[in-house]
XYZ file of C-alpha atoms in Angstrom:
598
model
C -21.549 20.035 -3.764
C -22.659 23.376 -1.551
C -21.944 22.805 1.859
C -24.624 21.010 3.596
C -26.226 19.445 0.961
C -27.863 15.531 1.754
C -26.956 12.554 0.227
C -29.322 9.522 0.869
C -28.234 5.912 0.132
C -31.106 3.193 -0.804
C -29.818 -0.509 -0.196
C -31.585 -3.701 -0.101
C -29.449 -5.123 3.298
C -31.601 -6.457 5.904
C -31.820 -5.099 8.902
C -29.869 -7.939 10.510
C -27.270 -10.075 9.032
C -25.433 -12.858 10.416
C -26.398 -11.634 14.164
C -24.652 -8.660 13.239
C -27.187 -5.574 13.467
C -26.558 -3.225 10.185
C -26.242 0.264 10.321
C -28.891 1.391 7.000
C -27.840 4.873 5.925
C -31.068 7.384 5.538
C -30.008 10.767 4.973
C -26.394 11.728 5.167
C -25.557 15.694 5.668
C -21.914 16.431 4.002
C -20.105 19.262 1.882
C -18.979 16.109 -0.306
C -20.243 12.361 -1.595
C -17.410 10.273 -0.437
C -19.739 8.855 2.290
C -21.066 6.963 0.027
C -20.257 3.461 1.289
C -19.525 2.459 4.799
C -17.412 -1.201 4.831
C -19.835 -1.911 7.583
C -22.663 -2.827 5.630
C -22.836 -4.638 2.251
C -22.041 -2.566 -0.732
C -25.568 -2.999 -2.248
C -26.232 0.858 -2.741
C -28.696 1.055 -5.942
C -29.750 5.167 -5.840
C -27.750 8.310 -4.726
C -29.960 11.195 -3.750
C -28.256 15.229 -3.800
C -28.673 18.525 -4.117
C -26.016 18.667 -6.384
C -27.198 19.598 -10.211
C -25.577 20.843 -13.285
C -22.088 21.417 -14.200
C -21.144 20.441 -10.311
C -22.193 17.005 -10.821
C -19.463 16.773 -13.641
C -16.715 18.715 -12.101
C -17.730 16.096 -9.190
C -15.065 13.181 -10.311
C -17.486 11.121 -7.549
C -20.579 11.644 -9.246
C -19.218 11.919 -12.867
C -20.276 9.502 -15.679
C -19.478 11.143 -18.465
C -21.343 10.424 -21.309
C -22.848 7.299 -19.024
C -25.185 9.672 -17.904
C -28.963 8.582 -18.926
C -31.494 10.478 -20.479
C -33.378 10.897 -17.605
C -30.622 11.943 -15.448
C -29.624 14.233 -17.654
C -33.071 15.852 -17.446
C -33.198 15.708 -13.470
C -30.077 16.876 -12.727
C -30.276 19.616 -15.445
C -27.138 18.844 -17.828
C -29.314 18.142 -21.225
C -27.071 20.029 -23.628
C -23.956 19.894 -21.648
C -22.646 16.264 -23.129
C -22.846 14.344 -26.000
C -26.206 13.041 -27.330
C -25.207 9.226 -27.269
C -25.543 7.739 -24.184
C -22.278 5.197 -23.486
C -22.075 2.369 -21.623
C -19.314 1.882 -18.854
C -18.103 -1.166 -21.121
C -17.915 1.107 -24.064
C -16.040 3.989 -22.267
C -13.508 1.242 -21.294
C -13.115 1.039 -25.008
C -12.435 4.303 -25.584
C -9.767 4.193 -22.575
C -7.979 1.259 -23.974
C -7.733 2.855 -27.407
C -6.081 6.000 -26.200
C -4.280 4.381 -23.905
C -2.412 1.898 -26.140
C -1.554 4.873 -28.052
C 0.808 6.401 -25.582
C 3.882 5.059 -26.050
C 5.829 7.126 -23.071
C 5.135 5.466 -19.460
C 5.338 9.350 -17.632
C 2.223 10.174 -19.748
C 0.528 6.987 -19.497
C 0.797 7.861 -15.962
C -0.402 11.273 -16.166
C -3.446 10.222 -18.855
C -4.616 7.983 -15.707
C -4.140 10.468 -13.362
C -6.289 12.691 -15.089
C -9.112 10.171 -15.357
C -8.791 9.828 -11.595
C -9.255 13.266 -10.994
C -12.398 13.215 -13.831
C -14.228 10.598 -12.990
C -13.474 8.180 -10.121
C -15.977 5.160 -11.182
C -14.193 4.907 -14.653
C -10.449 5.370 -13.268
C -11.272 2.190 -11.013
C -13.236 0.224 -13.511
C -10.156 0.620 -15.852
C -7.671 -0.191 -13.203
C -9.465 -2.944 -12.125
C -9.375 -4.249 -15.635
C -6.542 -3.855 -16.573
C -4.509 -4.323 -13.238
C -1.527 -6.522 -14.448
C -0.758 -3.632 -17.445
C -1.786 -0.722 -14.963
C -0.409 -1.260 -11.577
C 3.452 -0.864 -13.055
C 2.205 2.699 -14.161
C 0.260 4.142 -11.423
C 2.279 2.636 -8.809
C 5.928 0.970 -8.972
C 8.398 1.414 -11.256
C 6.259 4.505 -12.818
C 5.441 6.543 -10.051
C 9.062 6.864 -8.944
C 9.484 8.843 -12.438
C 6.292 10.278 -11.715
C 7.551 11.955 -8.550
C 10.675 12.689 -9.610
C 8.998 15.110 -12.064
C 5.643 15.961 -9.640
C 6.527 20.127 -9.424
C 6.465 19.906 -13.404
C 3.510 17.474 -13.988
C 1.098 18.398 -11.374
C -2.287 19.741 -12.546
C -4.762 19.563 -9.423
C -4.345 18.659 -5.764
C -4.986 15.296 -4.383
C -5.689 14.840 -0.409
C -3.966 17.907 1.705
C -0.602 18.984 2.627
C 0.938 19.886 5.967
C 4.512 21.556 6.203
C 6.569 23.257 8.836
C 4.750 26.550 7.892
C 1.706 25.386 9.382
C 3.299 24.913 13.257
C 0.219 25.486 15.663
C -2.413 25.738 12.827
C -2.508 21.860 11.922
C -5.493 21.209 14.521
C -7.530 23.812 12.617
C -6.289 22.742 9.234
C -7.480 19.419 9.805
C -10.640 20.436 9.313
C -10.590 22.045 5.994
C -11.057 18.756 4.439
C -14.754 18.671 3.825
C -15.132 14.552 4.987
C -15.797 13.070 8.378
C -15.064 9.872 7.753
C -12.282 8.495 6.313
C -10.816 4.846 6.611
C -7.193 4.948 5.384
C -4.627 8.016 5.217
C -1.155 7.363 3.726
C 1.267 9.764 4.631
C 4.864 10.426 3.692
C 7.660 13.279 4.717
C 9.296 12.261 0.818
C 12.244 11.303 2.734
C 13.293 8.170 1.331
C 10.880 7.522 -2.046
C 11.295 3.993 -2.920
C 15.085 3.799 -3.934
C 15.103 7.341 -5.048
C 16.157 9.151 -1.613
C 14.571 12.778 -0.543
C 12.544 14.085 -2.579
C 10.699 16.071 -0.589
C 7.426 17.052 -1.635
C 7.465 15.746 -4.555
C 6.711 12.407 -2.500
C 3.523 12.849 -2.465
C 2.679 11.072 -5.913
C 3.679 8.098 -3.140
C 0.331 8.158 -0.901
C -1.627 8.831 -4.252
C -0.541 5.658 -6.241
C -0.853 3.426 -2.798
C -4.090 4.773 -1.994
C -5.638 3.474 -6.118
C -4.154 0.551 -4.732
C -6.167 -0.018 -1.426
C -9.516 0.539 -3.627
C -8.704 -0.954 -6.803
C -7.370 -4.264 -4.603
C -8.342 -4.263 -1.788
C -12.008 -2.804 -2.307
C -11.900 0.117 0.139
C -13.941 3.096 -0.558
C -12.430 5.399 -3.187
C -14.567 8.501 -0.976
C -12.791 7.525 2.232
C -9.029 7.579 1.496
C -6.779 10.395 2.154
C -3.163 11.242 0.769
C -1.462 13.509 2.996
C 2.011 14.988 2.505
C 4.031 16.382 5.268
C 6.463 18.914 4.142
C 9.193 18.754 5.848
C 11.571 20.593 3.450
C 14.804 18.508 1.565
C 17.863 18.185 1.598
C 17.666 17.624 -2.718
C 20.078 20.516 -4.273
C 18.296 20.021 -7.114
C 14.872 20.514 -6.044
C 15.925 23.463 -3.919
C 16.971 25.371 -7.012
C 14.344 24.067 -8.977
C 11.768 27.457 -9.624
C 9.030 25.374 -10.230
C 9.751 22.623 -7.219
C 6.065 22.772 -4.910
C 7.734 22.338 -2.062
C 9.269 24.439 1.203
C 12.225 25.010 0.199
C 14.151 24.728 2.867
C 16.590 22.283 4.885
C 14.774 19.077 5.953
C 13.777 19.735 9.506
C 15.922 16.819 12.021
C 16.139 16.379 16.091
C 13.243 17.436 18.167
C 12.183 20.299 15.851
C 11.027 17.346 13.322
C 9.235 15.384 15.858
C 7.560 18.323 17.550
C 5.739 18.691 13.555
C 5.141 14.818 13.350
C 3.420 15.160 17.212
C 1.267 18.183 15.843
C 0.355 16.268 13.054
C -0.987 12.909 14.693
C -2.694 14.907 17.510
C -4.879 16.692 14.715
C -5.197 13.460 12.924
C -6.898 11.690 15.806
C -8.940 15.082 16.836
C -10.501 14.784 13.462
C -10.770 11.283 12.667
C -9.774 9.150 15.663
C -10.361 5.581 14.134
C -8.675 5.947 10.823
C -5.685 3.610 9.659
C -2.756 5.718 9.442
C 0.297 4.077 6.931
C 3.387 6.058 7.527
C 5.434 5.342 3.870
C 8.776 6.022 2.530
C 10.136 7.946 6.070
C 13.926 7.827 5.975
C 16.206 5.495 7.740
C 16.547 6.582 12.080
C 13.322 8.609 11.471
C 10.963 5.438 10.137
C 11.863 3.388 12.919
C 11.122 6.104 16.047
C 7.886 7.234 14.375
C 6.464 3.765 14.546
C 7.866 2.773 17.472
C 6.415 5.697 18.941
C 2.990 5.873 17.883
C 1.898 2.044 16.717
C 0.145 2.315 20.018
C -1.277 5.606 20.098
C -2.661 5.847 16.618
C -4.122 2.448 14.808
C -0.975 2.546 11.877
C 1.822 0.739 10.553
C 5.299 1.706 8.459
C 4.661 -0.289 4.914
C 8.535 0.248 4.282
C 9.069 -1.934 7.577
C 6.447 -3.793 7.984
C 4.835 -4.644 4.770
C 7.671 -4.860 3.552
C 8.915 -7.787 6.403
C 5.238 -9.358 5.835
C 5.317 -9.609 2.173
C 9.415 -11.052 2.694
C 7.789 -13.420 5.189
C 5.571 -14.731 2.560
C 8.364 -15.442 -0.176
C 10.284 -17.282 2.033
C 7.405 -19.638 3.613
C 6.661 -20.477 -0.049
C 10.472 -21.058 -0.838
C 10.267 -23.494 2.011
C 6.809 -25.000 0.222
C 8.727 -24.840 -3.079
C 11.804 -27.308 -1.169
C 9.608 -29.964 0.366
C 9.492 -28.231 3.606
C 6.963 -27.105 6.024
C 6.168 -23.204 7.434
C 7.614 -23.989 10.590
C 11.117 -24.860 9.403
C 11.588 -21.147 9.018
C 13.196 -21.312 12.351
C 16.047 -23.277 10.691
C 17.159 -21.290 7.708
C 20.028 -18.968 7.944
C 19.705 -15.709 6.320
C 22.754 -13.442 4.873
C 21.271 -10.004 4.532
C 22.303 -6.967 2.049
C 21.585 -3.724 3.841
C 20.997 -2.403 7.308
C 18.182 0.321 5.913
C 15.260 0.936 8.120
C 13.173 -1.480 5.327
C 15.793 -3.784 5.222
C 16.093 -4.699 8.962
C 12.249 -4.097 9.324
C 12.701 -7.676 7.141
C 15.052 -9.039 9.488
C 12.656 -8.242 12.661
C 9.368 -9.904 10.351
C 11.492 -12.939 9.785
C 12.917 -13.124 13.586
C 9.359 -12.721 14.559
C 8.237 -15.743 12.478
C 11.191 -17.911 14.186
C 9.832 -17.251 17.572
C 6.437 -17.870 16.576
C 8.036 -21.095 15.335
C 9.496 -22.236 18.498
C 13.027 -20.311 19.054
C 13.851 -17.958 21.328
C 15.094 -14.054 20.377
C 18.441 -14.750 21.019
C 18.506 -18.154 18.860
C 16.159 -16.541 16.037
C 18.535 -13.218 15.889
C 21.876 -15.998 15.564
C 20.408 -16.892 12.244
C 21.024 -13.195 10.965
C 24.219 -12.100 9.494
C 23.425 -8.199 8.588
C 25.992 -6.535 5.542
C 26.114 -3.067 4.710
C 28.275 -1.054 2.623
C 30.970 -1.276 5.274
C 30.682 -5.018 5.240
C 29.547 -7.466 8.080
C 27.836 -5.604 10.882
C 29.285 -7.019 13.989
C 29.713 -6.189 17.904
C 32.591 -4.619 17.563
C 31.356 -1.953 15.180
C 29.550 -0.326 18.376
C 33.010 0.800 19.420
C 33.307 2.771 16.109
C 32.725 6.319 15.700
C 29.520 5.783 13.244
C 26.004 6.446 14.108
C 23.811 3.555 14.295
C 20.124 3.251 14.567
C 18.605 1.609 17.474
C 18.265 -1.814 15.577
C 21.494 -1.393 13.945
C 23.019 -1.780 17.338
C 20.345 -4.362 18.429
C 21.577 -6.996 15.276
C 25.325 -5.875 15.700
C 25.288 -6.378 19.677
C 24.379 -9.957 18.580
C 27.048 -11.159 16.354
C 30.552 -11.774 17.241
C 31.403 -14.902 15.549
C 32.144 -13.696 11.963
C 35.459 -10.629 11.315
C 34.121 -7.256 11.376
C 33.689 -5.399 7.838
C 34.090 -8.401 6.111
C 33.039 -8.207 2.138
C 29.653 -9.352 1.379
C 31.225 -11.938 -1.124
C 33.045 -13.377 1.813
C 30.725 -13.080 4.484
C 28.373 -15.534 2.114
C 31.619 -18.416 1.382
C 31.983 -18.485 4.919
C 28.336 -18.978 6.515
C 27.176 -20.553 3.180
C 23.377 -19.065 3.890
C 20.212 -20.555 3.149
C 18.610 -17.418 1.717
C 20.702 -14.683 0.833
C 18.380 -11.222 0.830
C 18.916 -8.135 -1.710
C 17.811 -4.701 0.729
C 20.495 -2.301 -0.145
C 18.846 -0.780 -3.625
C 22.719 -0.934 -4.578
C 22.821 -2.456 -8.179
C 24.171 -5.381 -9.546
C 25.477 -7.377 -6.710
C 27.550 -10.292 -8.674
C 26.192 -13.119 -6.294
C 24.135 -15.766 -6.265
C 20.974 -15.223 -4.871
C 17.722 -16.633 -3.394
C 15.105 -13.339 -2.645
C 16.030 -9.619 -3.993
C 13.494 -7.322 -2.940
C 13.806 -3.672 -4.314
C 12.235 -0.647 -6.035
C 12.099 0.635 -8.999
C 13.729 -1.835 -10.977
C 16.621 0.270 -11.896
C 17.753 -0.413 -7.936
C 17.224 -3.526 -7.771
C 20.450 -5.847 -6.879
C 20.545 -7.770 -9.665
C 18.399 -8.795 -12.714
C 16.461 -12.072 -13.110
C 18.244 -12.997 -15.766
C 21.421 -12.680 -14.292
C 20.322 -14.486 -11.310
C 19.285 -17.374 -13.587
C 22.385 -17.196 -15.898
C 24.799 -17.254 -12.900
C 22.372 -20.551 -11.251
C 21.909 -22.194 -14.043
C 18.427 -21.616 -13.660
C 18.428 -23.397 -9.947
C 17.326 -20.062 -8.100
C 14.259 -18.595 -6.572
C 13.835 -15.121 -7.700
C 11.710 -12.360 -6.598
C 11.667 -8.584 -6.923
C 9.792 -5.666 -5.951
C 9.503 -4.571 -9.411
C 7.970 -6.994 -12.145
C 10.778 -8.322 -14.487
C 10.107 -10.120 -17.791
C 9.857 -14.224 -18.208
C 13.881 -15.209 -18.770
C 14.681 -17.858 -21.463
C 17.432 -20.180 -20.422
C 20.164 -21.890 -22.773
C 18.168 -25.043 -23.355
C 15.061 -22.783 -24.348
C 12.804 -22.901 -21.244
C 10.916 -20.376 -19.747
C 11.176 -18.955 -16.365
C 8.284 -16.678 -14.819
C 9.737 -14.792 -12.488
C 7.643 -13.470 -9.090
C 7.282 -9.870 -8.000
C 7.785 -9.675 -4.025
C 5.808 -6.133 -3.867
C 3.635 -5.077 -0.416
C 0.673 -4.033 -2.952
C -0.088 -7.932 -2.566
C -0.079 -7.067 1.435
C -0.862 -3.350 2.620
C -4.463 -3.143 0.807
C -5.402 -6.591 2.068
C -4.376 -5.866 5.883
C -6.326 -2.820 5.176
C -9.398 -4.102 4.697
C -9.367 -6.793 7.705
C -8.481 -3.684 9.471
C -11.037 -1.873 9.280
C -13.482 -4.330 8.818
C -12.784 -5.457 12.173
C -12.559 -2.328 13.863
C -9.244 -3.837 15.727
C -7.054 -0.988 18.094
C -4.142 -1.825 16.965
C -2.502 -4.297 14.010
C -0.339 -6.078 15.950
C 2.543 -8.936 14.666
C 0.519 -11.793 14.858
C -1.867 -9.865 12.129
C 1.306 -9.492 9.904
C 2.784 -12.683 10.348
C -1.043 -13.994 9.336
C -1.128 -11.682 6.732
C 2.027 -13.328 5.510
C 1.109 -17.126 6.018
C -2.837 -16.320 4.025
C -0.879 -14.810 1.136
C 1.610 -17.515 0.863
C -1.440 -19.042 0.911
C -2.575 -17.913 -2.387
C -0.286 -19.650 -4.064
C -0.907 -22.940 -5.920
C 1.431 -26.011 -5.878
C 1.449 -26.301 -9.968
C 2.720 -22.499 -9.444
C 5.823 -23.619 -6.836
C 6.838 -25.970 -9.065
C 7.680 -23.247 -11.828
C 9.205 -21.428 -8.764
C 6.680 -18.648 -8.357
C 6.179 -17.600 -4.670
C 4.005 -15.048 -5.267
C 0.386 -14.936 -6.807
C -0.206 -12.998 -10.224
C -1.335 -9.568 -10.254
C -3.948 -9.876 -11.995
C -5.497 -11.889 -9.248
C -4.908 -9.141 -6.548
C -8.759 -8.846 -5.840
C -8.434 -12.018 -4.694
C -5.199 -11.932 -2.735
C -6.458 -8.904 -1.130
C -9.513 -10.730 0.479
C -8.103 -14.284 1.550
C -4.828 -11.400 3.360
C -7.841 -9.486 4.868
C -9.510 -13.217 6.234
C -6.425 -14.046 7.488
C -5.930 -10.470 8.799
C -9.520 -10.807 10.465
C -9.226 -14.368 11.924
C -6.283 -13.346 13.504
C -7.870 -10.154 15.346
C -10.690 -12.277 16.594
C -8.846 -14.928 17.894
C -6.668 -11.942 20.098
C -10.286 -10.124 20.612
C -8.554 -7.532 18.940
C -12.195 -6.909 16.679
C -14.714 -5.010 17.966
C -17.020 -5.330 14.879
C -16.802 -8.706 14.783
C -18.055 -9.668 18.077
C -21.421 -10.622 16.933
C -20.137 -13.701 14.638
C -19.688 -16.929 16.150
C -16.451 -18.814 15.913
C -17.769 -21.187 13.816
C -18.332 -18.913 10.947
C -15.086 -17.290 11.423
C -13.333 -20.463 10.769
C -15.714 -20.812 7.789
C -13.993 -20.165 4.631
C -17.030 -19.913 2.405
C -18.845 -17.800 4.895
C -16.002 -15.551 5.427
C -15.215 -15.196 1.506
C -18.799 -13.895 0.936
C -19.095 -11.772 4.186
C -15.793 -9.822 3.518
C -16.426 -9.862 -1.008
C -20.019 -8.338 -0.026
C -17.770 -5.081 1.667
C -15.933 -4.266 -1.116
C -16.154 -1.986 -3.141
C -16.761 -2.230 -6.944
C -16.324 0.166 -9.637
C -20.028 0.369 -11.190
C -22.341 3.467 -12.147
C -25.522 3.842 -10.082
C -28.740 5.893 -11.090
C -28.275 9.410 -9.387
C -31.306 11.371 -8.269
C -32.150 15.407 -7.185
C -33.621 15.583 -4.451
């Protein structure tokens, strides 16, 4: 679409809608179409007027319908000749999808045959996702788009969202506004620094914001025109990608000390110059680095760290519904005792979620951190490990200061015999852990700390298990059948999203997560406890997403933390029906409408 060309956007809201006055779109002046839908007003858009005609409205993957294109649109927007005679349905390009699809038998080009649809035509992409979510989510996001970025220099066709790299010092601010759209909802950014369990990978990460961002549309209904992948290149310390010729990366040392923060300072200050309200997820920052960077801008910048956060939130929510699952209410949370495996950024971002919980419970920090016993590869983290010549991150030394009771570098193995823990959490992404235990939470699958079916061999089948990555139904000795639940932040981040921005809130504070935690736990029926699942099915994500963003919203108002929301009373806030239909009627849906020249 030329620069400057209008979009208008006909929708059959009223003017006024549950008090709240709506803003109806009339002509919108862009160089793009990914204005289409604003989350403040009901997604009941039935025409799309533009300028845009001929071959640009195909190469547009916004405005693309293929062979879905109707006879009269082909006529009006001047691409008779340039497809197929038959006109197809939506339904029946699905079809065509699915047949293809099933033929690839390698998950890299599965990946890649989606990506490509993505970058073709939008509508379809998310209509097929959304379909299929249980059989796609594993390819376009975990354990598949690990491999995928592990190979993104040799598989990468066309760019996705922009890039910013130590190249660009003093030029971000004007970069910023290359990208042709002025309003975007959700960025996800990474430095490739720690990529799931994979380590630095530099700028190859950036397959990372991509596969999060199909997420926040496909579940949790946010507009596909308003996200943003951004990768900051902030070169690697990966031999391998340094000598690779064909890596698309700086290649150079990773930037570290002030000469790193100095780029991620540049960065938000252009951010917020260009779109000051947007939801900025920081994802997959390594270790000492995570932690500052959301410590030091959670304030500044509406944002959150999923690898610390979502991650703690979505932990949170597994162990509420392992206390549902025992007979016992949320609040005895403050009474478990927790042996941990690994002192990672993620990993103690867990511990802090749970600690939270316990306080919100009743105890006080001190008592909630005493039910924390923190392992890493040097064994039990203790006080006296301060006095060591190590470097230790400033919650490292927060959870060691606190424990003196239990012998320095003890063994894992040991450390569990001798506090005999409720819950005994997997965050190292060290394999095969010979222990018994409760909650492993990991990606991909190849780092997670042990299987299910070793977990259930070793128990006997009397275990709780959960993983990041989705492992297969395990058939005991005596021939039963045990699901198996998959403890991954995609049933969190897009839902928090969405009661983000639908309430316009300044800042997603820890009462928001630990809400977002309880509503998803939430999801989760009794009849499903009792075959110890804790977490809901994927293939009801949609749903998840919106009951997360409820809670999310609910949680906002009640801190007047929600700007957009002021105009609804109490009552329907605490309504669930209302509140179903108010936040379903905001999300997006994957669905071709009738596209006009003006």
């Amino acid at each position: 679409m030329k620069k400057g060309s209008s979009i208008l956007l006909l929708t059959h809201c009223s003017k006024k809608t549950n008090n709240i006055k709506l803003l109806i779109p009339t002509t919108i002046t862009t160089s793009q179409i990914r204005n289409y839908w604003d989350h403040t007003i009901e997604f009941k858009s039935d025409v799309i007027y533009t300028k845009e005609t001929g071959i640009d409205i195909m190469n547009n993957c916004l405005l693309n319908k293929g062979t879905a294109f109707s006879k009269t649109e082909r006529d009006r927007l001047r691409i008779r000749g340039l497809l197929p005679s038959c006109v197809s349905t939506l339904e029946k390009q699905l079809t065509r999808l699915k047949e293809r699809y099933d033929e690839i038998e390698n998950d890299l080009d599965k990946y890649q045959f989606c990506s490509q649809l993505q970058d073709r035509n939008e509508t379809l992409f998310y209509k097929f996702l959304t379909t299929y979510i249980k059989e796609l989510a594993p390819i376009i996001y975990t354990p598949t788009v690990g491999l995928a970025c592990q190979n993104f220099s040799h598989i990468f066709r066309r760019s996705r969202g922009m890039f910013f790299s130590v190249e660009d010092k003093g030029e971000m601010k004007n970069m910023v506004h290359n990208y042709p759209i002025d309003e975007i909802d959700v960025i996800v950014v990474t430095d490739g620094g720690r990529i799931l369990g994979l380590g630095d990978l530099g700028a190859n990460g950036d397959g990372i914001p991509i596969g999060k961002l199909a997420l926040y549309v496909a579940a949790g209904g946010i507009n596909p025109g308003r996200v943003l992948p951004i990768m900051l290149d902030v070169g690697t310390n990966n031999e391998k990608l340094l000598n690779d010729p064909l890596y698309l990366g700086v290649k150079q040392k990773r930037l570290t000390g002030d000469a790193y923060y100095e780029i991620v300072e540049e960065f938000v200050d252009a951010i917020l110059d260009r779109w000051p309200n947007v939801l900025l997820q920081w994802e997959d920052f390594s270790g000492e680095k995570a932690e500052i960077v959301l410590n030091k801008y959670r304030n500044r910048i509406l944002s959150f760290n999923d690898d610390i956060q979502g991650t703690g939130s979505v932990v949170v929510s597994g162990i509420l519904n392992c206390l549902r699952a025992t007979g016992q209410p949320f609040s005895d949370i403050k009474n478990q005792t927790f042996v941990v495996a690994g002192s990672g950024a993620a990993g103690l971002g867990v511990v802090s979620s749970l600690k939270e919980a316990m306080k919100r419970e009743g105890l006080s920090d001190e008592e909630a951190c005493s039910r924390f016993y923190i392992v890493d590869k040097d064994g039990m983290m203790t006080k006296r490990r301060l006095a060591m010549d190590c470097e230790l991150s400033s919650a490292q030394k927060y959870y060691a200061e606190s424990r003196c009771d239990v012998e320095e570098g003890l063994p894992l193995i040991e450390v569990v015999k001798k506090v005999k823990p409720d819950i005994l959490l997997g965050l190292s992404g060290v394999g095969s852990l010979s222990l018994q235990m409760r909650l492993l939470r990991h990606n991909p699958t190849s780092k997670s700390e042990a299987t299910a079916e070793q977990v259930f061999r070793v128990t006997g089948g009397d275990a709780i298990f959960a993983s990041g990555s989705p492992f297969a139904p395990v058939t005991l000795q005596d021939g039963s059948v045990i699901n198996t639940s998959q403890a991954n932040n995609m049933f969190c981040y897009p839902g928090l999203g969405l009661g983000t921005i639908l309430t316009g809130c300044k800042k997603i504070t820890d009462e928001m997560f630990y809400a977002a935690s309880k509503a998803l736990a939430a999801t989760v029926s009794e009849e499903a406890l009792k075959k110890k699942e804790i977490y809901p099915h994927v293939e009801n994500i949609r749903d998840v997403s919106m009951r997360v963003a409820i809670g999310v919203m609910r949680q906002a108002h009640a801190e007047g933390n929600a700007k957009k929301l002021k105009g609804l009373s109490k009552d329907f806030i605490e309504n669930d029906g209302e509140m179903e239909k108010y936040v379903r009627s905001r999300m997006y849906e994957p669905k071709y409408v009738p596209i006009v020249n003006k």
